[in-house]
Amino acid sequence: MTDIKKYILAIESSCDDTSAAVLCNAKVLSNVVATQEIHKQYGGVVPELASRAHQQNIVPVVHQALAKANIDKKELSAIAFTRGPGLMGSLLVGTSFAKSLALGLDIPLIEVNHMEAHILAHFIADENGTSPSFPFLGMTISGGHTQIVKVSNHFTMEVLGETLDDAVGEAFDKSAKLMGLPYPGGPLVDKNARLGNPLAFDFPKPKVDGLNFSFSGLKTSILYFLQKETQKNPNFVAENINDICASVQHTILEILMEKLHMAVEQTGIKEVAIGGGVAANSGIRARLKEAEETLGWKTYIPKFEYCTDNAAMIGIVGYLKFEKGQFTDQRVAAKARYAIGS
Ligand code: KG4
Ligand code: ZN
């Protein structure tokens, strides 16, 4: 890689966060995220509202990112953007904006796959963090994704398994909703679970072949369980909230860890890198630490702001692609379904 400094402006708009970041090579100078609060009242992301909010946010967010980085747009070397996967209306906003700005500034455009970016976020230069060595297993766990990927190098990735229905973050949020907790409920389930007994209630684990996941059955069994118990005792949820949260979280972690163990066994790779919003969960962190101590795994979790949807992770891929000369031409279109490696 050359020594000349590259300034990359990165744009992320695949779901409900409008984000822009400026990187100098692998170092993040700014990473601005506008989270769309409007979806809270609906208990989940409403695509049409997300797209409209991106249109309102994109210009101020980009301005802020440049200002915080103290970089003038004329200094930019390239613009990286999320091409997919994600919500079409949301992706279109970031894609059109990135294309126009690159054309106006006459600088290269770099398309980024959002799922690859979650994994390559581990290569952001960060004083406190170390990056995994190749080959490693990347597990992305968030509100929109659940995936285990074998990463041979920055640009060679193979999906080993993924969810067949709900994402793990959705499983947390939907379970929380059934308990009357506000959206997004994942962090609250985590908080309550710390005070409860994980073995208080037993929820069935799905039987899914290979390294794929399924979480929709769990939601249904929690629903039936809570209906049955509240018929007997209308205060059941309030009286047992900590134990219910601990048991739900325990079941979700068992499902995740079982597949992760299988992936390590199948590949013989013990470098395990986690990303996505659910990586904040204290239970998964404890399980990973335990695997480090007892099984000799090496585990990695980036800073939380690089785990949730953010443009800095798009920027690191932009930088890595810039160094390889992997640019995109102006005919590029957003791609709602966009598998890793395709
Ligand atoms: O990566 P992210 O921002 O999601 C997408 O935009 O896809 O992550 C958000 C998800 C939500 O489902 C949220 O409930 C979950 O991550 N989450 C957690 C925790 N913190 C965030 N789930 C469990 N425990 C947590 N501590
Ligand atoms: Zn994401």
XYZ file of C-alpha atoms and ligand atoms in Angstrom:
369
model
C 0.000 0.000 0.000
C 1.181 3.503 -0.783
C 2.023 6.153 1.815
C -0.039 8.931 0.248
C -2.997 9.895 2.406
C -6.407 9.047 0.987
C -9.464 10.860 2.248
C -12.599 8.805 1.782
C -16.121 10.112 2.343
C -18.415 7.200 3.112
C -22.199 7.075 3.028
C -24.492 4.477 4.600
C -28.278 4.499 4.158
C -29.326 0.858 3.899
C -31.924 0.785 6.667
C -32.978 3.388 9.241
C -29.688 5.126 10.054
C -28.359 7.912 7.831
C -24.615 7.995 8.309
C -21.576 9.700 6.801
C -17.939 9.274 7.759
C -14.589 10.648 6.673
C -11.541 8.406 6.836
C -7.890 9.211 6.325
C -6.615 5.857 5.119
C -7.829 3.345 7.746
C -8.308 5.961 10.449
C -11.745 7.426 11.164
C -11.778 11.240 11.321
C -15.544 11.487 11.790
C -18.499 9.136 11.901
C -21.883 10.838 12.101
C -25.052 8.788 12.516
C -28.595 10.179 12.430
C -30.846 7.524 13.904
C -34.424 7.852 12.726
C -36.549 8.099 15.851
C -39.790 8.092 13.842
C -39.901 4.253 13.690
C -40.106 3.840 17.468
C -43.834 4.567 17.550
C -44.432 1.759 15.016
C -42.310 -0.826 16.856
C -40.138 -1.452 13.781
C -38.729 0.171 10.639
C -41.312 1.543 8.150
C -39.508 1.522 4.744
C -41.307 4.498 3.172
C -40.687 6.686 6.229
C -37.036 5.574 6.322
C -36.495 6.637 2.742
C -38.054 10.053 3.337
C -36.021 10.613 6.497
C -32.802 9.729 4.600
C -33.642 12.436 2.059
C -33.959 14.969 4.867
C -30.866 13.808 6.744
C -28.304 13.113 4.061
C -27.118 16.666 3.323
C -26.744 17.819 6.974
C -25.136 14.499 7.955
C -22.522 14.742 5.185
C -21.858 18.388 6.075
C -21.347 17.447 9.719
C -19.009 14.574 8.843
C -16.823 16.868 6.710
C -16.855 19.621 9.339
C -15.960 17.277 12.202
C -13.116 15.803 10.142
C -12.013 19.316 9.221
C -11.823 18.278 5.588
C -13.002 20.284 2.601
C -14.844 18.289 -0.047
C -12.169 19.307 -2.560
C -9.644 17.287 -0.514
C -11.612 14.035 -0.887
C -9.957 11.197 -2.806
C -13.107 9.104 -3.356
C -16.678 8.479 -2.256
C -17.728 5.081 -0.935
C -21.386 4.154 -0.503
C -23.557 1.208 0.477
C -24.934 -0.357 -2.695
C -26.845 -3.090 -0.815
C -28.282 -5.202 0.701
C -31.043 -3.219 2.387
C -34.306 -1.398 1.817
C -34.526 -0.243 -1.807
C -35.925 3.234 -1.059
C -33.264 3.833 1.583
C -30.398 2.569 -0.580
C -31.508 4.772 -3.473
C -30.983 7.931 -1.417
C -27.365 7.136 -0.493
C -26.544 5.727 -3.925
C -27.899 8.734 -5.852
C -26.234 11.174 -3.473
C -22.844 9.430 -3.702
C -23.005 9.203 -7.500
C -23.893 12.872 -7.926
C -21.237 14.099 -5.521
C -18.523 11.936 -7.092
C -19.536 13.191 -10.526
C -19.560 16.810 -9.336
C -16.161 16.519 -7.665
C -14.773 14.338 -10.469
C -13.419 11.726 -8.060
C -13.791 7.918 -8.018
C -16.887 6.184 -6.726
C -16.609 2.952 -4.714
C -19.548 0.619 -4.068
C -19.632 -1.346 -0.835
C -21.585 -4.412 0.236
C -23.071 -3.629 3.662
C -22.514 -7.184 4.969
C -18.857 -7.180 3.925
C -18.515 -3.818 5.659
C -19.819 -5.196 8.976
C -16.993 -7.731 8.801
C -14.262 -5.401 7.574
C -15.120 -2.913 10.361
C -12.553 -4.952 12.312
C -9.822 -3.331 10.181
C -10.601 0.254 11.173
C -7.437 1.650 12.780
C -8.344 2.038 16.435
C -5.831 2.562 19.275
C -7.545 0.046 21.532
C -8.430 -2.625 19.010
C -6.556 -5.400 17.269
C -7.681 -6.858 13.965
C -8.267 -10.580 13.419
C -5.745 -12.583 11.365
C -6.788 -14.410 8.207
C -8.500 -16.749 7.919
C -11.156 -15.889 10.494
C -14.827 -16.462 11.126
C -17.003 -13.351 11.074
C -20.394 -13.454 12.760
C -22.690 -10.510 12.113
C -25.593 -10.303 14.561
C -27.946 -7.337 14.338
C -31.504 -6.165 13.897
C -31.366 -7.025 10.212
C -28.786 -9.777 9.900
C -27.520 -13.046 11.331
C -24.692 -14.577 9.374
C -21.501 -16.617 9.825
C -18.866 -15.967 7.177
C -15.456 -17.493 6.503
C -13.072 -14.656 5.673
C -9.936 -15.755 3.783
C -8.754 -12.225 3.008
C -10.272 -8.739 2.753
C -12.023 -9.598 -0.471
C -12.599 -13.350 -0.259
C -15.538 -14.267 1.936
C -17.853 -17.238 1.967
C -21.193 -17.325 3.781
C -21.282 -20.528 5.854
C -24.699 -19.976 7.398
C -27.406 -17.392 7.886
C -30.878 -16.953 9.263
C -33.749 -18.497 7.347
C -36.280 -16.094 8.856
C -35.907 -13.425 11.592
C -32.560 -11.846 12.490
C -31.319 -12.356 16.028
C -31.906 -8.688 16.945
C -35.503 -9.105 15.760
C -35.834 -12.140 18.027
C -34.742 -9.983 20.971
C -37.004 -7.079 19.950
C -40.098 -9.179 19.209
C -39.737 -11.141 22.466
C -39.362 -7.847 24.319
C -42.528 -6.514 22.664
C -44.464 -9.574 23.868
C -43.346 -8.672 27.399
C -44.557 -5.101 26.901
C -41.055 -3.597 26.667
C -40.495 -0.628 24.294
C -38.709 -0.904 20.925
C -35.889 -1.761 20.443
C -36.144 -4.150 23.379
C -32.809 -5.995 22.989
C -30.844 -3.791 25.404
C -33.678 -4.012 28.001
C -33.832 -7.800 27.765
C -30.069 -7.806 28.357
C -30.399 -5.479 31.365
C -33.225 -7.463 33.000
C -31.544 -10.785 32.198
C -28.603 -9.874 34.416
C -30.936 -10.050 37.432
C -32.769 -13.233 36.432
C -32.350 -16.985 36.309
C -31.529 -18.170 32.757
C -32.887 -21.634 33.524
C -36.189 -20.482 35.066
C -38.202 -21.221 31.912
C -37.487 -23.578 29.082
C -38.042 -22.538 25.457
C -37.496 -25.004 22.610
C -34.552 -24.504 20.268
C -35.232 -24.874 16.525
C -33.766 -27.803 14.617
C -32.033 -26.301 11.609
C -29.500 -28.160 9.479
C -25.922 -26.992 9.034
C -24.898 -23.518 10.078
C -28.188 -21.796 9.298
C -30.340 -20.203 11.977
C -34.055 -19.804 12.635
C -35.604 -17.514 15.234
C -39.266 -17.199 14.245
C -40.367 -20.321 16.189
C -38.929 -18.924 19.407
C -41.150 -15.861 19.162
C -44.231 -18.085 18.726
C -43.351 -20.304 21.674
C -42.804 -17.248 23.899
C -46.185 -15.890 22.792
C -48.019 -19.148 23.698
C -46.086 -19.448 26.955
C -46.973 -15.897 28.047
C -50.625 -16.325 27.013
C -50.893 -19.518 29.056
C -49.202 -18.067 32.137
C -51.088 -14.756 32.150
C -54.391 -16.639 31.987
C -53.426 -18.237 35.325
C -51.862 -15.065 36.769
C -52.480 -11.698 35.070
C -49.362 -10.286 36.777
C -47.115 -13.103 35.566
C -44.947 -10.938 33.276
C -44.434 -8.133 35.794
C -43.646 -10.579 38.588
C -41.206 -12.628 36.523
C -39.740 -10.148 34.037
C -36.113 -10.778 34.996
C -36.433 -14.562 34.814
C -38.327 -14.402 31.499
C -35.687 -12.077 29.983
C -32.853 -14.252 31.298
C -34.463 -17.416 29.903
C -35.202 -15.848 26.504
C -31.659 -14.482 26.252
C -30.231 -17.835 27.339
C -32.143 -19.627 24.546
C -31.026 -17.105 21.909
C -27.392 -17.365 23.029
C -27.550 -21.170 22.999
C -28.754 -21.037 19.380
C -25.967 -18.610 18.366
C -23.173 -20.325 20.257
C -24.113 -23.817 19.069
C -23.688 -22.738 15.440
C -20.512 -20.811 16.182
C -18.996 -23.871 17.857
C -20.000 -25.960 14.830
C -18.381 -23.439 12.476
C -15.125 -23.504 14.468
C -15.145 -27.312 14.450
C -15.898 -27.560 10.735
C -13.260 -25.053 9.637
C -10.649 -25.474 12.372
C -10.537 -21.666 12.582
C -10.433 -20.247 16.111
C -10.198 -16.550 15.197
C -13.763 -15.309 15.735
C -14.822 -11.735 14.959
C -18.273 -10.504 15.986
C -20.141 -7.436 14.735
C -23.645 -5.943 14.570
C -25.727 -4.281 17.308
C -26.362 -7.525 19.218
C -22.584 -7.729 19.852
C -23.340 -5.255 22.672
C -25.125 -8.037 24.557
C -23.401 -8.802 27.848
C -24.323 -12.491 27.631
C -22.684 -13.056 24.236
C -19.594 -11.199 25.443
C -19.368 -13.477 28.474
C -19.762 -16.595 26.285
C -16.998 -15.438 23.954
C -14.669 -14.713 26.866
C -15.354 -18.170 28.220
C -14.528 -19.713 24.824
C -11.245 -17.764 24.816
C -10.318 -19.132 28.228
C -11.469 -22.715 27.827
C -11.117 -23.426 24.089
C -8.289 -21.157 22.998
C -10.437 -19.058 20.650
C -9.323 -15.518 19.881
C -12.343 -13.241 19.747
C -12.776 -9.685 18.484
C -15.545 -7.100 18.867
C -15.072 -3.607 17.379
C -15.970 -0.433 19.247
C -19.779 -0.306 19.601
C -20.155 2.629 17.167
C -18.605 0.407 14.468
C -20.895 -2.543 15.374
C -24.246 -0.880 14.678
C -24.984 0.508 11.209
C -22.447 3.261 10.509
C -20.570 4.831 7.612
C -17.085 4.311 9.085
C -17.315 0.609 8.183
C -18.281 1.602 4.626
C -15.257 3.912 4.608
C -12.777 1.217 5.605
C -13.957 -0.953 2.703
C -13.718 2.142 0.502
C -10.111 2.616 1.529
C -9.202 -1.059 1.015
C -10.849 -1.028 -2.431
C -9.160 2.269 -3.328
C -5.775 0.680 -2.663
C -6.737 -2.184 -5.000
C -8.069 0.197 -7.663
C -11.570 -1.279 -7.380
C -13.761 1.589 -8.538
C -17.375 1.686 -9.668
C -18.729 3.494 -12.704
C -21.662 5.899 -12.781
C -24.052 3.286 -14.197
C -24.159 1.479 -10.837
C -27.613 0.969 -9.285
C -28.670 0.154 -5.720
C -29.173 -3.560 -5.056
C -31.659 -4.567 -2.323
C -30.583 -8.232 -2.407
C -26.834 -8.419 -2.559
C -25.134 -11.549 -1.271
C -21.547 -11.465 -0.006
C -19.142 -12.523 -2.708
C -21.619 -11.928 -5.576
O -26.772 -3.249 14.153
P -28.065 -2.665 14.566
O -28.124 -1.174 14.774
O -29.227 -3.200 13.682
C -29.570 -2.903 12.444
O -29.690 -1.695 12.124
O -29.794 -3.896 11.743
O -28.530 -3.367 15.900
C -29.776 -3.123 16.463
C -30.244 -4.411 17.111
C -31.618 -4.275 17.716
O -32.375 -5.416 17.374
C -31.317 -4.212 19.210
O -32.366 -4.686 20.016
C -30.100 -5.105 19.309
O -29.340 -4.798 18.171
N -29.319 -4.862 20.517
C -29.192 -5.754 21.527
C -28.393 -5.142 22.514
N -28.043 -3.903 22.064
C -28.613 -3.748 20.842
N -29.683 -6.991 21.650
C -29.383 -7.644 22.779
N -28.620 -7.139 23.779
C -28.104 -5.895 23.680
N -27.362 -5.399 24.660
Zn -26.183 -3.681 9.321
